[in-house]
Amino acid sequence: MAKEITSVETRLEEQLRVTVKARQHTITLDEPENLGSSDAGMTPIEALLGALGACKCIVAKSYAKKFDVQFREIRVKIEGELDVDGFLGINPEAKIGLSQVKSLYYFDSDSPHEKIEALIAFVDKTCPVADTLVNTPDLTSELIISNK
């Protein structure tokens, strides 16, 4: 199957507020007031964790029938541990990004426990966002300067 390119564009607005555009959708990311901004949206880390939880929900819904799991509701709470001292440069030995990410799955279901566990094992193995975090892609940068 052919590879697909996913693209988003970000633009710094006021303070630390950033507008993110993907296709016809727009979201605002920001930092809290105590970090020098207006708290107009989730932080980038919160958005990353949200993307992981959303991806896990989507994979679970998409494959539930294959695992013979029915549910009335599924929620995934994602908890990430971040040492802000690393990002702020206060502690040069602190990790800059997340050091731990934990998924808590909440199902409202009458399906057997073993079938739900099998579905969740599949979700954890095949979620594209989780795979991206576990098996980090090559990150490259290119600089384009304009003189308007």
mmCIF file of N, CA and C in Angstrom:
data_model
loop_
_atom_site.group_PDB
_atom_site.id
_atom_site.type_symbol
_atom_site.label_atom_id
_atom_site.label_comp_id
_atom_site.label_asym_id
_atom_site.label_seq_id
_atom_site.Cartn_x
_atom_site.Cartn_y
_atom_site.Cartn_z
ATOM 1 N N MET A 1 0.833 -1.171 0.000
ATOM 2 C CA MET A 1 0.000 0.000 0.000
ATOM 3 C C MET A 1 0.887 1.246 0.000
ATOM 4 N N ALA A 2 0.418 2.297 -0.621
ATOM 5 C CA ALA A 2 1.183 3.531 -0.733
ATOM 6 C C ALA A 2 1.297 4.241 0.613
ATOM 7 N N LYS A 3 2.383 4.963 0.772
ATOM 8 C CA LYS A 3 2.574 5.760 1.980
ATOM 9 C C LYS A 3 1.794 7.059 1.828
ATOM 10 N N GLU A 4 1.278 7.546 2.936
ATOM 11 C CA GLU A 4 0.491 8.773 2.946
ATOM 12 C C GLU A 4 1.217 9.824 3.780
ATOM 13 N N ILE A 5 1.236 11.033 3.282
ATOM 14 C CA ILE A 5 1.841 12.145 4.018
ATOM 15 C C ILE A 5 0.742 12.880 4.769
ATOM 16 N N THR A 6 0.917 13.043 6.064
ATOM 17 C CA THR A 6 0.015 13.841 6.885
ATOM 18 C C THR A 6 0.723 15.152 7.168
ATOM 19 N N SER A 7 0.014 16.247 7.016
ATOM 20 C CA SER A 7 0.636 17.555 7.172
ATOM 21 C C SER A 7 -0.239 18.465 8.030
ATOM 22 N N VAL A 8 0.395 19.184 8.927
ATOM 23 C CA VAL A 8 -0.264 20.239 9.697
ATOM 24 C C VAL A 8 0.604 21.485 9.565
ATOM 25 N N GLU A 9 -0.012 22.631 9.790
ATOM 26 C CA GLU A 9 0.759 23.872 9.801
ATOM 27 C C GLU A 9 0.465 24.605 11.094
ATOM 28 N N THR A 10 1.513 25.089 11.732
ATOM 29 C CA THR A 10 1.370 25.812 12.989
ATOM 30 C C THR A 10 1.841 27.249 12.801
ATOM 31 N N ARG A 11 1.219 28.156 13.546
ATOM 32 C CA ARG A 11 1.608 29.569 13.482
ATOM 33 C C ARG A 11 1.553 30.150 14.885
ATOM 34 N N LEU A 12 2.653 30.771 15.308
ATOM 35 C CA LEU A 12 2.689 31.452 16.591
ATOM 36 C C LEU A 12 1.838 32.705 16.501
ATOM 37 N N GLU A 13 0.913 32.863 17.447
ATOM 38 C CA GLU A 13 0.034 34.034 17.482
ATOM 39 C C GLU A 13 0.562 34.993 18.549
ATOM 40 N N GLU A 14 -0.193 35.227 19.615
ATOM 41 C CA GLU A 14 0.241 36.098 20.708
ATOM 42 C C GLU A 14 0.807 35.266 21.847
ATOM 43 N N GLN A 15 1.737 35.856 22.586
ATOM 44 C CA GLN A 15 2.394 35.189 23.700
ATOM 45 C C GLN A 15 2.905 33.839 23.227
ATOM 46 N N LEU A 16 2.425 32.740 23.806
ATOM 47 C CA LEU A 16 2.848 31.400 23.404
ATOM 48 C C LEU A 16 1.713 30.632 22.716
ATOM 49 N N ARG A 17 0.640 31.329 22.353
ATOM 50 C CA ARG A 17 -0.518 30.701 21.710
ATOM 51 C C ARG A 17 -0.171 30.348 20.259
ATOM 52 N N VAL A 18 -0.533 29.140 19.870
ATOM 53 C CA VAL A 18 -0.236 28.635 18.529
ATOM 54 C C VAL A 18 -1.516 28.117 17.891
ATOM 55 N N THR A 19 -1.742 28.485 16.648
ATOM 56 C CA THR A 19 -2.851 27.953 15.870
ATOM 57 C C THR A 19 -2.325 26.785 15.043
ATOM 58 N N VAL A 20 -3.040 25.672 15.094
ATOM 59 C CA VAL A 20 -2.665 24.475 14.354
ATOM 60 C C VAL A 20 -3.750 24.197 13.331
ATOM 61 N N LYS A 21 -3.358 24.070 12.064
ATOM 62 C CA LYS A 21 -4.324 23.792 10.995
ATOM 63 C C LYS A 21 -3.976 22.476 10.313
ATOM 64 N N ALA A 22 -5.022 21.666 10.136
ATOM 65 C CA ALA A 22 -4.901 20.409 9.402
ATOM 66 C C ALA A 22 -6.162 20.258 8.561
ATOM 67 N N ARG A 23 -5.978 20.161 7.261
ATOM 68 C CA ARG A 23 -7.107 20.137 6.334
ATOM 69 C C ARG A 23 -8.013 21.326 6.638
ATOM 70 N N GLN A 24 -9.298 21.123 6.936
ATOM 71 C CA GLN A 24 -10.205 22.237 7.214
ATOM 72 C C GLN A 24 -10.402 22.468 8.712
ATOM 73 N N HIS A 25 -9.561 21.861 9.542
ATOM 74 C CA HIS A 25 -9.715 21.929 10.997
ATOM 75 C C HIS A 25 -8.643 22.822 11.622
ATOM 76 N N THR A 26 -9.035 23.508 12.695
ATOM 77 C CA THR A 26 -8.114 24.381 13.419
ATOM 78 C C THR A 26 -8.271 24.157 14.918
ATOM 79 N N ILE A 27 -7.147 24.067 15.612
ATOM 80 C CA ILE A 27 -7.161 24.021 17.070
ATOM 81 C C ILE A 27 -6.157 25.051 17.592
ATOM 82 N N THR A 28 -6.347 25.437 18.841
ATOM 83 C CA THR A 28 -5.429 26.362 19.495
ATOM 84 C C THR A 28 -4.684 25.621 20.586
ATOM 85 N N LEU A 29 -3.375 25.747 20.588
ATOM 86 C CA LEU A 29 -2.544 25.218 21.659
ATOM 87 C C LEU A 29 -1.903 26.405 22.357
ATOM 88 N N ASP A 30 -1.648 26.264 23.634
ATOM 89 C CA ASP A 30 -1.121 27.381 24.407
ATOM 90 C C ASP A 30 -0.415 26.823 25.638
ATOM 91 N N GLU A 31 0.076 27.704 26.450
ATOM 92 C CA GLU A 31 0.667 27.359 27.734
ATOM 93 C C GLU A 31 -0.108 28.085 28.823
ATOM 94 N N PRO A 32 -0.072 27.573 30.044
ATOM 95 C CA PRO A 32 -0.782 28.228 31.148
ATOM 96 C C PRO A 32 -0.180 29.605 31.463
ATOM 97 N N GLU A 33 -0.935 30.380 32.204
ATOM 98 C CA GLU A 33 -0.494 31.713 32.597
ATOM 99 C C GLU A 33 0.810 31.678 33.391
ATOM 100 N N ASN A 34 0.967 30.658 34.252
ATOM 101 C CA ASN A 34 2.187 30.595 35.071
ATOM 102 C C ASN A 34 3.440 30.304 34.237
ATOM 103 N N LEU A 35 3.253 29.926 32.955
ATOM 104 C CA LEU A 35 4.390 29.736 32.055
ATOM 105 C C LEU A 35 4.472 30.854 31.016
ATOM 106 N N GLY A 36 3.731 31.939 31.252
ATOM 107 C CA GLY A 36 3.894 33.118 30.430
ATOM 108 C C GLY A 36 2.932 33.286 29.279
ATOM 109 N N SER A 37 1.792 32.634 29.318
ATOM 110 C CA SER A 37 0.847 32.800 28.227
ATOM 111 C C SER A 37 -0.565 32.966 28.759
ATOM 112 N N SER A 38 -1.557 32.730 27.908
ATOM 113 C CA SER A 38 -2.939 33.061 28.262
ATOM 114 C C SER A 38 -3.829 31.851 28.548
ATOM 115 N N ASP A 39 -3.291 30.640 28.452
ATOM 116 C CA ASP A 39 -4.063 29.422 28.726
ATOM 117 C C ASP A 39 -5.293 29.323 27.828
ATOM 118 N N ALA A 40 -5.131 29.698 26.552
ATOM 119 C CA ALA A 40 -6.245 29.689 25.591
ATOM 120 C C ALA A 40 -6.518 28.309 24.995
ATOM 121 N N GLY A 41 -5.712 27.335 25.326
ATOM 122 C CA GLY A 41 -5.906 25.991 24.796
ATOM 123 C C GLY A 41 -5.031 25.001 25.536
ATOM 124 N N MET A 42 -5.130 23.758 25.131
ATOM 125 C CA MET A 42 -4.279 22.719 25.705
ATOM 126 C C MET A 42 -2.814 23.034 25.424
ATOM 127 N N THR A 43 -1.945 22.475 26.241
ATOM 128 C CA THR A 43 -0.517 22.567 25.950
ATOM 129 C C THR A 43 -0.200 21.548 24.849
ATOM 130 N N PRO A 44 0.923 21.701 24.165
ATOM 131 C CA PRO A 44 1.299 20.692 23.170
ATOM 132 C C PRO A 44 1.413 19.286 23.766
ATOM 133 N N ILE A 45 1.903 19.180 24.998
ATOM 134 C CA ILE A 45 1.997 17.860 25.644
ATOM 135 C C ILE A 45 0.605 17.285 25.878
ATOM 136 N N GLU A 46 -0.334 18.117 26.339
ATOM 137 C CA GLU A 46 -1.705 17.646 26.537
ATOM 138 C C GLU A 46 -2.321 17.212 25.211
ATOM 139 N N ALA A 47 -2.044 17.942 24.146
ATOM 140 C CA ALA A 47 -2.567 17.571 22.831
ATOM 141 C C ALA A 47 -1.966 16.250 22.358
ATOM 142 N N LEU A 48 -0.688 16.053 22.617
ATOM 143 C CA LEU A 48 -0.035 14.788 22.269
ATOM 144 C C LEU A 48 -0.681 13.629 23.021
ATOM 145 N N LEU A 49 -0.892 13.810 24.326
ATOM 146 C CA LEU A 49 -1.537 12.763 25.115
ATOM 147 C C LEU A 49 -2.978 12.550 24.654
ATOM 148 N N GLY A 50 -3.656 13.641 24.303
ATOM 149 C CA GLY A 50 -5.013 13.535 23.770
ATOM 150 C C GLY A 50 -5.048 12.774 22.457
ATOM 151 N N ALA A 51 -4.067 13.019 21.612
ATOM 152 C CA ALA A 51 -3.986 12.288 20.342
ATOM 153 C C ALA A 51 -3.779 10.799 20.589
ATOM 154 N N LEU A 52 -2.971 10.465 21.568
ATOM 155 C CA LEU A 52 -2.756 9.056 21.915
ATOM 156 C C LEU A 52 -4.048 8.416 22.409
ATOM 157 N N GLY A 53 -4.754 9.083 23.323
ATOM 158 C CA GLY A 53 -6.015 8.543 23.834
ATOM 159 C C GLY A 53 -7.062 8.420 22.746
ATOM 160 N N ALA A 54 -7.154 9.429 21.891
ATOM 161 C CA ALA A 54 -8.118 9.384 20.789
ATOM 162 C C ALA A 54 -7.813 8.242 19.843
ATOM 163 N N CYS A 55 -6.548 8.061 19.523
ATOM 164 C CA CYS A 55 -6.151 6.981 18.622
ATOM 165 C C CYS A 55 -6.512 5.619 19.222
ATOM 166 N N LYS A 56 -6.278 5.460 20.518
ATOM 167 C CA LYS A 56 -6.608 4.191 21.165
ATOM 168 C C LYS A 56 -8.117 3.943 21.159
ATOM 169 N N CYS A 57 -8.918 4.986 21.373
ATOM 170 C CA CYS A 57 -10.378 4.841 21.297
ATOM 171 C C CYS A 57 -10.809 4.429 19.886
ATOM 172 N N ILE A 58 -10.221 5.070 18.887
ATOM 173 C CA ILE A 58 -10.581 4.788 17.494
ATOM 174 C C ILE A 58 -10.219 3.360 17.115
ATOM 175 N N VAL A 59 -9.017 2.913 17.496
ATOM 176 C CA VAL A 59 -8.609 1.538 17.180
ATOM 177 C C VAL A 59 -9.512 0.542 17.913
ATOM 178 N N ALA A 60 -9.829 0.817 19.180
ATOM 179 C CA ALA A 60 -10.708 -0.088 19.940
ATOM 180 C C ALA A 60 -12.071 -0.193 19.275
ATOM 181 N N LYS A 61 -12.648 0.925 18.895
ATOM 182 C CA LYS A 61 -13.961 0.921 18.224
ATOM 183 C C LYS A 61 -13.891 0.209 16.884
ATOM 184 N N SER A 62 -12.829 0.453 16.135
ATOM 185 C CA SER A 62 -12.687 -0.124 14.793
ATOM 186 C C SER A 62 -12.515 -1.641 14.820
ATOM 187 N N TYR A 63 -11.929 -2.181 15.891
ATOM 188 C CA TYR A 63 -11.639 -3.620 15.939
ATOM 189 C C TYR A 63 -12.458 -4.380 16.981
ATOM 190 N N ALA A 64 -13.357 -3.717 17.682
ATOM 191 C CA ALA A 64 -14.138 -4.387 18.730
ATOM 192 C C ALA A 64 -14.895 -5.592 18.182
ATOM 193 N N LYS A 65 -15.511 -5.447 17.024
ATOM 194 C CA LYS A 65 -16.286 -6.550 16.445
ATOM 195 C C LYS A 65 -15.395 -7.762 16.164
ATOM 196 N N LYS A 66 -14.183 -7.520 15.670
ATOM 197 C CA LYS A 66 -13.237 -8.607 15.383
ATOM 198 C C LYS A 66 -12.908 -9.399 16.648
ATOM 199 N N PHE A 67 -12.890 -8.729 17.794
ATOM 200 C CA PHE A 67 -12.579 -9.378 19.068
ATOM 201 C C PHE A 67 -13.839 -9.779 19.832
ATOM 202 N N ASP A 68 -14.999 -9.642 19.187
ATOM 203 C CA ASP A 68 -16.280 -9.991 19.773
ATOM 204 C C ASP A 68 -16.508 -9.250 21.096
ATOM 205 N N VAL A 69 -16.211 -7.949 21.066
ATOM 206 C CA VAL A 69 -16.402 -7.089 22.232
ATOM 207 C C VAL A 69 -17.454 -6.046 21.887
ATOM 208 N N GLN A 70 -18.452 -5.958 22.740
ATOM 209 C CA GLN A 70 -19.445 -4.899 22.626
ATOM 210 C C GLN A 70 -19.283 -4.012 23.849
ATOM 211 N N PHE A 71 -19.449 -2.726 23.652
ATOM 212 C CA PHE A 71 -19.381 -1.817 24.798
ATOM 213 C C PHE A 71 -20.328 -0.657 24.595
ATOM 214 N N ARG A 72 -20.785 -0.134 25.703
ATOM 215 C CA ARG A 72 -21.648 1.053 25.680
ATOM 216 C C ARG A 72 -20.806 2.317 25.704
ATOM 217 N N GLU A 73 -19.663 2.218 26.332
ATOM 218 C CA GLU A 73 -18.776 3.375 26.433
ATOM 219 C C GLU A 73 -17.341 2.894 26.592
ATOM 220 N N ILE A 74 -16.433 3.639 26.009
ATOM 221 C CA ILE A 74 -15.006 3.444 26.270
ATOM 222 C C ILE A 74 -14.391 4.818 26.471
ATOM 223 N N ARG A 75 -13.591 4.913 27.503
ATOM 224 C CA ARG A 75 -12.806 6.121 27.768
ATOM 225 C C ARG A 75 -11.373 5.686 28.016
ATOM 226 N N VAL A 76 -10.445 6.503 27.583
ATOM 227 C CA VAL A 76 -9.039 6.239 27.863
ATOM 228 C C VAL A 76 -8.465 7.495 28.504
ATOM 229 N N LYS A 77 -7.977 7.342 29.712
ATOM 230 C CA LYS A 77 -7.295 8.449 30.386
ATOM 231 C C LYS A 77 -5.801 8.226 30.201
ATOM 232 N N ILE A 78 -5.117 9.252 29.721
ATOM 233 C CA ILE A 78 -3.677 9.159 29.502
ATOM 234 C C ILE A 78 -2.992 10.078 30.506
ATOM 235 N N GLU A 79 -2.055 9.523 31.249
ATOM 236 C CA GLU A 79 -1.289 10.303 32.214
ATOM 237 C C GLU A 79 0.168 10.328 31.768
ATOM 238 N N GLY A 80 0.721 11.518 31.672
ATOM 239 C CA GLY A 80 2.116 11.658 31.285
ATOM 240 C C GLY A 80 2.906 12.353 32.371
ATOM 241 N N GLU A 81 4.095 11.852 32.628
ATOM 242 C CA GLU A 81 4.957 12.461 33.646
ATOM 243 C C GLU A 81 5.992 13.336 32.952
ATOM 244 N N LEU A 82 6.001 14.609 33.338
ATOM 245 C CA LEU A 82 6.892 15.598 32.732
ATOM 246 C C LEU A 82 7.595 16.368 33.834
ATOM 247 N N ASP A 83 8.910 16.400 33.780
ATOM 248 C CA ASP A 83 9.690 17.197 34.722
ATOM 249 C C ASP A 83 9.917 18.560 34.076
ATOM 250 N N VAL A 84 9.142 19.544 34.467
ATOM 251 C CA VAL A 84 9.192 20.878 33.867
ATOM 252 C C VAL A 84 10.573 21.512 34.043
ATOM 253 N N ASP A 85 11.310 21.106 35.075
ATOM 254 C CA ASP A 85 12.654 21.646 35.283
ATOM 255 C C ASP A 85 13.577 21.345 34.102
ATOM 256 N N GLY A 86 13.319 20.265 33.377
ATOM 257 C CA GLY A 86 14.125 19.940 32.194
ATOM 258 C C GLY A 86 13.871 20.927 31.077
ATOM 259 N N PHE A 87 12.598 21.169 30.774
ATOM 260 C CA PHE A 87 12.212 22.106 29.716
ATOM 261 C C PHE A 87 12.665 23.526 30.043
ATOM 262 N N LEU A 88 12.530 23.927 31.303
ATOM 263 C CA LEU A 88 12.886 25.288 31.713
ATOM 264 C C LEU A 88 14.388 25.486 31.897
ATOM 265 N N GLY A 89 15.174 24.405 31.794
ATOM 266 C CA GLY A 89 16.619 24.513 31.939
ATOM 267 C C GLY A 89 17.081 24.667 33.374
ATOM 268 N N ILE A 90 16.197 24.416 34.318
ATOM 269 C CA ILE A 90 16.539 24.540 35.736
ATOM 270 C C ILE A 90 17.434 23.389 36.176
ATOM 271 N N ASN A 91 17.136 22.205 35.670
ATOM 272 C CA ASN A 91 17.919 21.015 36.007
ATOM 273 C C ASN A 91 18.419 20.396 34.700
ATOM 274 N N PRO A 92 19.692 20.573 34.372
ATOM 275 C CA PRO A 92 20.209 20.058 33.104
ATOM 276 C C PRO A 92 20.184 18.534 32.997
ATOM 277 N N GLU A 93 20.003 17.850 34.115
ATOM 278 C CA GLU A 93 19.953 16.387 34.086
ATOM 279 C C GLU A 93 18.530 15.856 33.936
ATOM 280 N N ALA A 94 17.543 16.735 34.076
ATOM 281 C CA ALA A 94 16.142 16.307 33.952
ATOM 282 C C ALA A 94 15.795 16.089 32.488
ATOM 283 N N LYS A 95 15.004 15.071 32.212
ATOM 284 C CA LYS A 95 14.534 14.801 30.852
ATOM 285 C C LYS A 95 13.659 15.964 30.396
ATOM 286 N N ILE A 96 13.811 16.371 29.160
ATOM 287 C CA ILE A 96 13.059 17.506 28.639
ATOM 288 C C ILE A 96 11.614 17.113 28.316
ATOM 289 N N GLY A 97 11.430 15.945 27.759
ATOM 290 C CA GLY A 97 10.085 15.494 27.398
ATOM 291 C C GLY A 97 9.497 14.561 28.434
ATOM 292 N N LEU A 98 8.430 13.895 28.035
ATOM 293 C CA LEU A 98 7.752 12.960 28.936
ATOM 294 C C LEU A 98 8.664 11.790 29.287
ATOM 295 N N SER A 99 8.653 11.410 30.558
ATOM 296 C CA SER A 99 9.464 10.275 30.988
ATOM 297 C C SER A 99 8.628 9.013 31.167
ATOM 298 N N GLN A 100 7.314 9.174 31.283
ATOM 299 C CA GLN A 100 6.435 8.021 31.443
ATOM 300 C C GLN A 100 5.052 8.394 30.941
ATOM 301 N N VAL A 101 4.402 7.438 30.265
ATOM 302 C CA VAL A 101 3.033 7.625 29.786
ATOM 303 C C VAL A 101 2.246 6.377 30.171
ATOM 304 N N LYS A 102 1.099 6.590 30.811
ATOM 305 C CA LYS A 102 0.269 5.479 31.278
ATOM 306 C C LYS A 102 -1.130 5.630 30.705
ATOM 307 N N SER A 103 -1.674 4.531 30.185
ATOM 308 C CA SER A 103 -3.048 4.511 29.663
ATOM 309 C C SER A 103 -3.941 3.775 30.644
ATOM 310 N N LEU A 104 -5.066 4.395 30.983
ATOM 311 C CA LEU A 104 -6.074 3.754 31.826
ATOM 312 C C LEU A 104 -7.335 3.610 30.982
ATOM 313 N N TYR A 105 -7.739 2.383 30.722
ATOM 314 C CA TYR A 105 -8.914 2.098 29.904
ATOM 315 C C TYR A 105 -10.128 1.896 30.793
ATOM 316 N N TYR A 106 -11.221 2.550 30.444
ATOM 317 C CA TYR A 106 -12.485 2.401 31.159
ATOM 318 C C TYR A 106 -13.519 1.896 30.164
ATOM 319 N N PHE A 107 -14.033 0.698 30.394
ATOM 320 C CA PHE A 107 -15.056 0.105 29.537
ATOM 321 C C PHE A 107 -16.361 -0.038 30.298
ATOM 322 N N ASP A 108 -17.462 0.275 29.641
ATOM 323 C CA ASP A 108 -18.790 -0.089 30.128
ATOM 324 C C ASP A 108 -19.248 -1.180 29.173
ATOM 325 N N SER A 109 -19.131 -2.432 29.619
ATOM 326 C CA SER A 109 -19.332 -3.562 28.712
ATOM 327 C C SER A 109 -19.745 -4.804 29.493
ATOM 328 N N ASP A 110 -20.533 -5.646 28.836
ATOM 329 C CA ASP A 110 -20.880 -6.956 29.387
ATOM 330 C C ASP A 110 -20.028 -8.061 28.765
ATOM 331 N N SER A 111 -19.122 -7.701 27.895
ATOM 332 C CA SER A 111 -18.259 -8.694 27.239
ATOM 333 C C SER A 111 -17.305 -9.317 28.253
ATOM 334 N N PRO A 112 -16.880 -10.561 27.995
ATOM 335 C CA PRO A 112 -15.958 -11.230 28.918
ATOM 336 C C PRO A 112 -14.645 -10.448 29.067
ATOM 337 N N HIS A 113 -14.137 -10.434 30.268
ATOM 338 C CA HIS A 113 -12.903 -9.722 30.618
ATOM 339 C C HIS A 113 -11.757 -10.108 29.680
ATOM 340 N N GLU A 114 -11.636 -11.419 29.385
ATOM 341 C CA GLU A 114 -10.532 -11.905 28.555
ATOM 342 C C GLU A 114 -10.599 -11.321 27.141
ATOM 343 N N LYS A 115 -11.806 -11.164 26.604
ATOM 344 C CA LYS A 115 -11.948 -10.606 25.257
ATOM 345 C C LYS A 115 -11.581 -9.122 25.246
ATOM 346 N N ILE A 116 -11.958 -8.405 26.300
ATOM 347 C CA ILE A 116 -11.589 -6.984 26.386
ATOM 348 C C ILE A 116 -10.074 -6.849 26.534
ATOM 349 N N GLU A 117 -9.478 -7.714 27.355
ATOM 350 C CA GLU A 117 -8.015 -7.689 27.500
ATOM 351 C C GLU A 117 -7.321 -7.954 26.175
ATOM 352 N N ALA A 118 -7.836 -8.902 25.391
ATOM 353 C CA ALA A 118 -7.239 -9.197 24.080
ATOM 354 C C ALA A 118 -7.369 -7.997 23.145
ATOM 355 N N LEU A 119 -8.518 -7.343 23.180
ATOM 356 C CA LEU A 119 -8.713 -6.141 22.360
ATOM 357 C C LEU A 119 -7.720 -5.062 22.769
ATOM 358 N N ILE A 120 -7.561 -4.832 24.060
ATOM 359 C CA ILE A 120 -6.654 -3.782 24.536
ATOM 360 C C ILE A 120 -5.210 -4.108 24.189
ATOM 361 N N ALA A 121 -4.818 -5.371 24.282
ATOM 362 C CA ALA A 121 -3.460 -5.751 23.873
ATOM 363 C C ALA A 121 -3.254 -5.423 22.393
ATOM 364 N N PHE A 122 -4.274 -5.691 21.583
ATOM 365 C CA PHE A 122 -4.213 -5.364 20.152
ATOM 366 C C PHE A 122 -4.125 -3.854 19.955
ATOM 367 N N VAL A 123 -4.950 -3.103 20.679
ATOM 368 C CA VAL A 123 -4.941 -1.641 20.577
ATOM 369 C C VAL A 123 -3.552 -1.095 20.920
ATOM 370 N N ASP A 124 -2.997 -1.542 22.029
ATOM 371 C CA ASP A 124 -1.681 -1.054 22.450
ATOM 372 C C ASP A 124 -0.593 -1.397 21.432
ATOM 373 N N LYS A 125 -0.772 -2.506 20.725
ATOM 374 C CA LYS A 125 0.225 -2.936 19.737
ATOM 375 C C LYS A 125 0.060 -2.225 18.392
ATOM 376 N N THR A 126 -1.166 -1.822 18.036
ATOM 377 C CA THR A 126 -1.408 -1.332 16.680
ATOM 378 C C THR A 126 -1.821 0.131 16.576
ATOM 379 N N CYS A 127 -1.928 0.846 17.681
ATOM 380 C CA CYS A 127 -2.277 2.266 17.638
ATOM 381 C C CYS A 127 -1.134 3.038 16.966
ATOM 382 N N PRO A 128 -1.405 3.719 15.840
ATOM 383 C CA PRO A 128 -0.336 4.441 15.149
ATOM 384 C C PRO A 128 0.341 5.524 15.990
ATOM 385 N N VAL A 129 -0.396 6.214 16.836
ATOM 386 C CA VAL A 129 0.216 7.248 17.670
ATOM 387 C C VAL A 129 1.140 6.602 18.701
ATOM 388 N N ALA A 130 0.694 5.510 19.312
ATOM 389 C CA ALA A 130 1.540 4.802 20.278
ATOM 390 C C ALA A 130 2.801 4.279 19.592
ATOM 391 N N ASP A 131 2.643 3.717 18.402
ATOM 392 C CA ASP A 131 3.804 3.216 17.665
ATOM 393 C C ASP A 131 4.792 4.342 17.376
ATOM 394 N N THR A 132 4.275 5.519 17.045
ATOM 395 C CA THR A 132 5.138 6.673 16.774
ATOM 396 C C THR A 132 5.930 7.072 18.009
ATOM 397 N N LEU A 133 5.309 6.979 19.187
ATOM 398 C CA LEU A 133 6.001 7.317 20.425
ATOM 399 C C LEU A 133 7.025 6.256 20.814
ATOM 400 N N VAL A 134 6.687 4.992 20.600
ATOM 401 C CA VAL A 134 7.576 3.897 20.984
ATOM 402 C C VAL A 134 8.727 3.745 19.994
ATOM 403 N N ASN A 135 8.416 3.806 18.720
ATOM 404 C CA ASN A 135 9.408 3.642 17.656
ATOM 405 C C ASN A 135 9.571 4.987 16.952
ATOM 406 N N THR A 136 10.343 5.848 17.567
ATOM 407 C CA THR A 136 10.403 7.238 17.122
ATOM 408 C C THR A 136 10.850 7.359 15.672
ATOM 409 N N PRO A 137 10.158 8.216 14.921
ATOM 410 C CA PRO A 137 10.529 8.430 13.527
ATOM 411 C C PRO A 137 11.770 9.321 13.430
ATOM 412 N N ASP A 138 12.376 9.348 12.259
ATOM 413 C CA ASP A 138 13.459 10.296 12.013
ATOM 414 C C ASP A 138 12.861 11.694 12.018
ATOM 415 N N LEU A 139 13.453 12.589 12.769
ATOM 416 C CA LEU A 139 13.011 13.976 12.824
ATOM 417 C C LEU A 139 14.027 14.831 12.086
ATOM 418 N N THR A 140 13.575 15.558 11.088
ATOM 419 C CA THR A 140 14.456 16.447 10.338
ATOM 420 C C THR A 140 13.859 17.845 10.336
ATOM 421 N N SER A 141 14.673 18.818 10.070
ATOM 422 C CA SER A 141 14.223 20.212 9.987
ATOM 423 C C SER A 141 14.824 20.856 8.745
ATOM 424 N N GLU A 142 14.081 21.782 8.193
ATOM 425 C CA GLU A 142 14.547 22.558 7.052
ATOM 426 C C GLU A 142 14.165 24.004 7.318
ATOM 427 N N LEU A 143 15.056 24.920 7.062
ATOM 428 C CA LEU A 143 14.822 26.330 7.325
ATOM 429 C C LEU A 143 14.496 27.065 6.022
ATOM 430 N N ILE A 144 13.402 27.795 6.021
ATOM 431 C CA ILE A 144 13.012 28.616 4.869
ATOM 432 C C ILE A 144 12.819 30.028 5.394
ATOM 433 N N ILE A 145 13.604 30.981 4.890
ATOM 434 C CA ILE A 145 13.552 32.350 5.347
ATOM 435 C C ILE A 145 13.016 33.231 4.230
ATOM 436 N N SER A 146 12.045 34.083 4.581
ATOM 437 C CA SER A 146 11.546 35.055 3.604
ATOM 438 C C SER A 146 11.771 36.451 4.158
ATOM 439 N N ASN A 147 11.933 37.385 3.286
ATOM 440 C CA ASN A 147 12.095 38.788 3.676
ATOM 441 C C ASN A 147 10.907 39.561 3.151
ATOM 442 N N LYS A 148 9.832 39.611 3.950
ATOM 443 C CA LYS A 148 8.615 40.291 3.508
ATOM 444 C C LYS A 148 8.723 41.769 3.694
#
